[in-house]
Amino acid sequence: MRWESGRRSTNIEDRRGMGGGAMIGGGGIGMLILVLIISFITGANPLDLLQQTDTGGAPSESVPTGAPAANDPQAQMVASVLGSTEDVWRQVFGQSGSRYEEPVLVLFDGSVRSACGMASSAVGPFYCPGDHKLYLDLSFFRELAQRFGAPGEFAQAYVVAHEVGHHVQTLLGTSEQVNQARARASEVQGNQLSVMQELQADCYAGVWGNHAARKDWLEEGDVEDGLRAAAAIGDDRLQKQSQGYVAPESFTHGSAEQRQRWLLRGLKTGDIRQCDTFNAGGQ
Ligand SMILES: [Zn+2]
């Protein structure tokens, strides 16, 4: 994937090497260093900042433990893909006269605190509607390649674009509608709604991919990489891997075939109107 020339998003929050939710009780040497760094950057009086943090300010500050260099190629690629999604969605929202509010992407390792609670890397990349942030541990890409057999930069970009898709659903009110419908629905119906929401995020990822292709980002094999990733994280494959059998009524993300089909639809059309998975019933 030819992402190098792309504009890097500035909406990246690099929390790698910061120990996730490690609490230090609002004090300690780590906090002191952090405050000094902040005041160095902002020119604020460190004592004022310390008082602020000691009285109910950020409760979850953590000790920096040597974050990787922020310029590592994977982080660069993610920043470039995120920048590209911003351009695409700004344009799409602009066409209907609305403004695209850009999400923030948090890089972390191990565990992370979000408005949706504490999460460990084991849950995989996720989007939190409560703070409009995407959370990504880059080690997931290694897992995607090795455990799920889906290597390639476009596979990784698809993962980012899918989470951005959830942000778009939040901005458009779709996520809220799904939540309300789920509250009234049976478990099986609720799972079906979840599948449609996930497939729509796949389709939105495809819409981004369509624009990336028009920017000449895609190279031979990229689309196949993305489709392989979409299939690899289909519920049927995951269930088969973890429990040895497939139970379609408990799907929450869709089958491999469904995920591929909706990603491809977005990729081919570049049109979000083609992503109405709810009326299509996932078909
Ligand atoms: Zn999702």
CSV table of C-alpha atoms and ligand atoms in Angstrom, one decimal:
chain,number,residue,atom,x,y,z
A,1,MET,CA,0.0,0.0,0.0
A,2,ARG,CA,1.4,3.4,-1.0
A,3,TRP,CA,0.6,5.4,2.2
A,4,GLU,CA,4.0,7.1,2.5
A,5,SER,CA,3.0,10.3,0.7
A,6,GLY,CA,-0.2,10.6,2.7
A,7,ARG,CA,-0.8,13.4,5.1
A,8,ARG,CA,-0.3,12.2,8.7
A,9,SER,CA,-3.2,12.8,11.0
A,10,THR,CA,-2.4,14.8,14.1
A,11,ASN,CA,-5.2,13.1,16.0
A,12,ILE,CA,-2.9,10.4,17.4
A,13,GLU,CA,-2.5,10.0,21.1
A,14,ASP,CA,0.5,7.9,21.7
A,15,ARG,CA,0.2,6.2,25.1
A,16,ARG,CA,2.6,3.4,24.4
A,17,GLY,CA,5.0,2.6,27.2
A,18,MET,CA,2.8,4.4,29.7
A,19,GLY,CA,1.6,1.4,31.6
A,20,GLY,CA,-2.1,1.7,30.7
A,21,GLY,CA,-4.1,2.0,33.9
A,22,ALA,CA,-1.4,1.7,36.4
A,23,MET,CA,-2.5,3.8,39.3
A,24,ILE,CA,0.0,5.8,41.2
A,25,GLY,CA,-2.5,7.4,43.5
A,26,GLY,CA,-2.3,10.9,42.0
A,27,GLY,CA,1.3,11.4,43.1
A,28,GLY,CA,4.7,9.8,43.1
A,29,ILE,CA,7.8,10.5,41.1
A,30,GLY,CA,6.1,9.5,37.8
A,31,MET,CA,3.4,12.1,38.3
A,32,LEU,CA,6.1,14.6,39.1
A,33,ILE,CA,8.0,13.9,36.0
A,34,LEU,CA,4.8,14.0,34.0
A,35,VAL,CA,3.8,17.3,35.4
A,36,LEU,CA,7.2,18.7,34.8
A,37,ILE,CA,7.0,17.5,31.2
A,38,ILE,CA,3.6,19.1,30.8
A,39,SER,CA,4.6,22.3,32.3
A,40,PHE,CA,7.7,22.3,30.1
A,41,ILE,CA,5.5,22.1,27.1
A,42,THR,CA,2.8,24.5,28.2
A,43,GLY,CA,4.9,26.9,30.3
A,44,ALA,CA,2.5,26.5,33.2
A,45,ASN,CA,3.7,26.6,36.8
A,46,PRO,CA,4.3,23.0,37.8
A,47,LEU,CA,3.1,23.6,41.3
A,48,ASP,CA,-0.3,24.7,40.0
A,49,LEU,CA,-0.5,21.6,37.9
A,50,LEU,CA,0.4,19.4,40.8
A,51,GLN,CA,-2.3,20.9,42.9
A,52,GLN,CA,-4.8,20.4,40.1
A,53,THR,CA,-3.9,16.8,39.7
A,54,ASP,CA,-3.9,16.1,43.4
A,55,THR,CA,-7.4,17.4,43.8
A,56,GLY,CA,-9.5,15.1,41.7
A,57,GLY,CA,-7.7,15.7,38.4
A,58,ALA,CA,-6.6,13.0,36.1
A,59,PRO,CA,-6.8,9.9,38.4
A,60,SER,CA,-5.1,7.5,36.0
A,61,GLU,CA,-1.8,9.1,35.2
A,62,SER,CA,0.9,6.6,34.8
A,63,VAL,CA,4.6,6.2,34.7
A,64,PRO,CA,6.2,6.6,31.3
A,65,THR,CA,8.4,3.5,30.9
A,66,GLY,CA,10.2,4.3,27.7
A,67,ALA,CA,7.7,4.5,24.9
A,68,PRO,CA,8.9,3.4,21.4
A,69,ALA,CA,9.9,6.2,19.1
A,70,ALA,CA,6.9,7.9,17.7
A,71,ASN,CA,8.2,7.7,14.2
A,72,ASP,CA,8.2,4.0,13.9
A,73,PRO,CA,6.8,2.9,10.5
A,74,GLN,CA,3.7,1.2,11.8
A,75,ALA,CA,2.6,4.3,13.7
A,76,GLN,CA,3.4,6.4,10.7
A,77,MET,CA,1.2,4.1,8.5
A,78,VAL,CA,-1.6,4.3,11.0
A,79,ALA,CA,-1.4,8.1,11.1
A,80,SER,CA,-1.4,8.2,7.3
A,81,VAL,CA,-4.4,6.0,7.1
A,82,LEU,CA,-6.2,7.9,9.8
A,83,GLY,CA,-5.4,11.2,7.9
A,84,SER,CA,-6.8,9.7,4.7
A,85,THR,CA,-10.1,8.6,6.5
A,86,GLU,CA,-10.4,12.2,7.8
A,87,ASP,CA,-10.2,13.5,4.2
A,88,VAL,CA,-12.7,11.0,2.9
A,89,TRP,CA,-15.3,11.4,5.7
A,90,ARG,CA,-15.0,15.2,5.7
A,91,GLN,CA,-15.9,15.1,2.0
A,92,VAL,CA,-18.8,12.7,2.5
A,93,PHE,CA,-20.2,14.6,5.4
A,94,GLY,CA,-19.7,17.9,3.6
A,95,GLN,CA,-21.8,16.6,0.7
A,96,SER,CA,-24.8,16.4,3.0
A,97,GLY,CA,-24.0,19.8,4.5
A,98,SER,CA,-22.7,18.4,7.8
A,99,ARG,CA,-19.3,18.6,9.5
A,100,TYR,CA,-17.2,15.6,10.2
A,101,GLU,CA,-15.8,15.6,13.7
A,102,GLU,CA,-12.5,13.8,13.6
A,103,PRO,CA,-11.9,11.0,16.1
A,104,VAL,CA,-8.7,10.5,18.0
A,105,LEU,CA,-6.7,7.3,17.7
A,106,VAL,CA,-5.0,6.1,20.9
A,107,LEU,CA,-2.0,3.9,20.5
A,108,PHE,CA,-1.4,1.8,23.6
A,109,ASP,CA,0.3,-1.4,24.7
A,110,GLY,CA,-1.0,-3.9,27.3
A,111,SER,CA,-4.0,-2.2,28.7
A,112,VAL,CA,-5.7,1.2,28.4
A,113,ARG,CA,-8.3,3.3,30.2
A,114,SER,CA,-11.1,4.7,28.0
A,115,ALA,CA,-14.5,6.3,28.7
A,116,CYS,CA,-15.8,2.8,28.1
A,117,GLY,CA,-13.7,1.4,30.9
A,118,MET,CA,-10.4,-0.4,31.2
A,119,ALA,CA,-9.5,-2.7,28.4
A,120,SER,CA,-6.7,-5.0,27.7
A,121,SER,CA,-5.1,-5.7,24.3
A,122,ALA,CA,-6.8,-9.0,24.3
A,123,VAL,CA,-10.1,-7.4,23.3
A,124,GLY,CA,-8.5,-6.3,20.0
A,125,PRO,CA,-8.8,-2.8,18.5
A,126,PHE,CA,-12.0,-1.0,19.5
A,127,TYR,CA,-13.9,2.3,19.3
A,128,CYS,CA,-15.4,4.0,22.3
A,129,PRO,CA,-18.4,6.1,21.5
A,130,GLY,CA,-18.1,7.7,25.0
A,131,ASP,CA,-15.0,9.6,24.1
A,132,HIS,CA,-14.9,9.3,20.3
A,133,LYS,CA,-11.6,7.6,20.4
A,134,LEU,CA,-10.2,4.5,18.6
A,135,TYR,CA,-7.9,2.3,20.7
A,136,LEU,CA,-5.2,0.3,19.0
A,137,ASP,CA,-2.4,-1.9,20.3
A,138,LEU,CA,-0.1,-2.3,17.3
A,139,SER,CA,0.7,-5.9,18.4
A,140,PHE,CA,-2.7,-6.8,17.0
A,141,PHE,CA,-1.3,-6.4,13.5
A,142,ARG,CA,1.2,-9.2,14.4
A,143,GLU,CA,-1.6,-11.3,15.6
A,144,LEU,CA,-3.6,-10.6,12.5
A,145,ALA,CA,-0.7,-11.8,10.4
A,146,GLN,CA,0.4,-14.8,12.4
A,147,ARG,CA,-2.7,-16.1,14.2
A,148,PHE,CA,-5.3,-15.0,11.7
A,149,GLY,CA,-3.1,-15.5,8.6
A,150,ALA,CA,-3.9,-12.0,7.3
A,151,PRO,CA,-0.7,-10.1,6.7
A,152,GLY,CA,-0.3,-6.9,4.7
A,153,GLU,CA,-0.6,-3.2,5.3
A,154,PHE,CA,-4.0,-3.0,3.6
A,155,ALA,CA,-5.3,-5.6,6.1
A,156,GLN,CA,-4.1,-3.3,8.9
A,157,ALA,CA,-5.6,-0.2,7.2
A,158,TYR,CA,-8.9,-2.1,6.9
A,159,VAL,CA,-8.9,-2.6,10.7
A,160,VAL,CA,-8.3,1.1,11.3
A,161,ALA,CA,-10.9,2.1,8.7
A,162,HIS,CA,-13.4,-0.3,10.3
A,163,GLU,CA,-13.1,1.3,13.7
A,164,VAL,CA,-13.4,4.7,12.0
A,165,GLY,CA,-16.6,3.3,10.5
A,166,HIS,CA,-18.0,2.9,14.1
A,167,HIS,CA,-17.2,6.5,14.7
A,168,VAL,CA,-19.1,7.5,11.6
A,169,GLN,CA,-22.0,5.4,12.8
A,170,THR,CA,-21.9,7.2,16.1
A,171,LEU,CA,-21.9,10.6,14.5
A,172,LEU,CA,-24.8,9.6,12.2
A,173,GLY,CA,-26.8,8.4,15.1
A,174,THR,CA,-26.9,4.8,13.9
A,175,SER,CA,-25.1,3.4,16.9
A,176,GLU,CA,-27.6,5.0,19.2
A,177,GLN,CA,-30.6,3.6,17.2
A,178,VAL,CA,-29.0,0.2,17.4
A,179,ASN,CA,-28.5,0.4,21.1
A,180,GLN,CA,-32.2,1.4,21.6
A,181,ALA,CA,-33.4,-1.4,19.4
A,182,ARG,CA,-31.2,-3.9,21.1
A,183,ALA,CA,-32.6,-2.9,24.5
A,184,ARG,CA,-36.0,-4.0,23.3
A,185,ALA,CA,-34.9,-7.1,21.4
A,186,SER,CA,-34.3,-10.7,22.2
A,187,GLU,CA,-30.7,-11.9,22.5
A,188,VAL,CA,-30.8,-13.5,19.0
A,189,GLN,CA,-32.3,-10.3,17.5
A,190,GLY,CA,-29.8,-8.2,19.4
A,191,ASN,CA,-27.0,-10.2,17.9
A,192,GLN,CA,-28.4,-9.8,14.4
A,193,LEU,CA,-28.5,-6.0,14.9
A,194,SER,CA,-24.9,-6.1,16.1
A,195,VAL,CA,-23.9,-8.1,13.0
A,196,MET,CA,-25.6,-5.5,10.7
A,197,GLN,CA,-23.8,-2.7,12.6
A,198,GLU,CA,-20.4,-4.5,12.1
A,199,LEU,CA,-21.0,-5.3,8.5
A,200,GLN,CA,-21.9,-1.6,7.9
A,201,ALA,CA,-18.5,-0.6,9.5
A,202,ASP,CA,-16.9,-3.1,7.1
A,203,CYS,CA,-18.7,-1.4,4.2
A,204,TYR,CA,-17.6,2.0,5.4
A,205,ALA,CA,-14.0,0.7,5.6
A,206,GLY,CA,-14.5,-0.3,1.9
A,207,VAL,CA,-15.8,3.3,1.1
A,208,TRP,CA,-12.5,4.6,2.5
A,209,GLY,CA,-10.6,1.9,0.5
A,210,ASN,CA,-12.4,3.1,-2.7
A,211,HIS,CA,-11.1,6.6,-2.1
A,212,ALA,CA,-7.6,5.3,-1.3
A,213,ALA,CA,-7.6,3.4,-4.6
A,214,ARG,CA,-8.5,6.6,-6.4
A,215,LYS,CA,-5.5,8.3,-4.7
A,216,ASP,CA,-3.5,5.5,-6.2
A,217,TRP,CA,-2.6,4.0,-2.8
A,218,LEU,CA,-3.5,0.4,-3.7
A,219,GLU,CA,-1.0,-2.0,-5.0
A,220,GLU,CA,-1.4,-5.5,-6.4
A,221,GLY,CA,-2.7,-7.9,-3.8
A,222,ASP,CA,-3.9,-5.2,-1.4
A,223,VAL,CA,-7.6,-5.8,-1.9
A,224,GLU,CA,-7.0,-9.5,-1.4
A,225,ASP,CA,-5.1,-8.7,1.8
A,226,GLY,CA,-8.1,-6.7,3.1
A,227,LEU,CA,-10.6,-9.4,2.1
A,228,ARG,CA,-8.5,-12.1,3.8
A,229,ALA,CA,-8.5,-10.0,7.0
A,230,ALA,CA,-12.2,-9.5,6.8
A,231,ALA,CA,-12.8,-13.2,6.4
A,232,ALA,CA,-10.2,-14.1,9.1
A,233,ILE,CA,-12.1,-12.1,11.8
A,234,GLY,CA,-15.5,-13.3,10.7
A,235,ASP,CA,-17.4,-14.9,13.6
A,236,ASP,CA,-17.5,-18.3,12.1
A,237,ARG,CA,-13.8,-18.5,11.7
A,238,LEU,CA,-13.2,-17.2,15.2
A,239,GLN,CA,-15.7,-19.5,16.7
A,240,LYS,CA,-14.3,-22.5,14.9
A,241,GLN,CA,-10.8,-21.5,16.1
A,242,SER,CA,-11.8,-21.0,19.7
A,243,GLN,CA,-14.6,-23.5,20.4
A,244,GLY,CA,-14.3,-25.9,17.4
A,245,TYR,CA,-17.9,-25.4,16.1
A,246,VAL,CA,-20.0,-22.6,14.6
A,247,ALA,CA,-23.1,-21.1,16.2
A,248,PRO,CA,-24.6,-18.6,13.8
A,249,GLU,CA,-27.2,-17.2,16.2
A,250,SER,CA,-24.5,-16.0,18.5
A,251,PHE,CA,-22.6,-14.2,15.7
A,252,THR,CA,-22.1,-10.5,16.6
A,253,HIS,CA,-19.8,-9.5,13.7
A,254,GLY,CA,-21.0,-11.6,10.7
A,255,SER,CA,-19.6,-14.5,8.9
A,256,ALA,CA,-16.4,-14.5,6.8
A,257,GLU,CA,-18.5,-14.4,3.6
A,258,GLN,CA,-20.7,-11.5,4.9
A,259,ARG,CA,-17.7,-9.4,6.0
A,260,GLN,CA,-16.0,-9.9,2.7
A,261,ARG,CA,-19.1,-9.1,0.7
A,262,TRP,CA,-19.8,-5.8,2.6
A,263,LEU,CA,-16.2,-4.7,2.5
A,264,LEU,CA,-16.1,-5.3,-1.2
A,265,ARG,CA,-19.4,-3.5,-1.8
A,266,GLY,CA,-17.9,-0.4,-0.1
A,267,LEU,CA,-14.7,-0.8,-2.1
A,268,LYS,CA,-16.5,-1.1,-5.4
A,269,THR,CA,-19.0,1.7,-5.0
A,270,GLY,CA,-17.3,4.2,-2.6
A,271,ASP,CA,-20.9,5.2,-1.7
A,272,ILE,CA,-22.2,5.0,1.8
A,273,ARG,CA,-25.8,4.7,0.5
A,274,GLN,CA,-24.7,1.2,-0.6
A,275,CYS,CA,-23.9,0.4,3.0
A,276,ASP,CA,-27.5,0.0,4.4
A,277,THR,CA,-26.9,-3.4,5.9
A,278,PHE,CA,-30.0,-2.9,8.2
A,279,ASN,CA,-32.5,-2.9,5.3
A,280,ALA,CA,-30.6,-5.5,3.5
A,281,GLY,CA,-30.7,-7.7,6.5
A,282,GLY,CA,-27.0,-8.4,6.1
A,283,GLN,CA,-27.7,-10.0,2.8
B,1,ZN,ZN,-16.5,-3.5,14.7
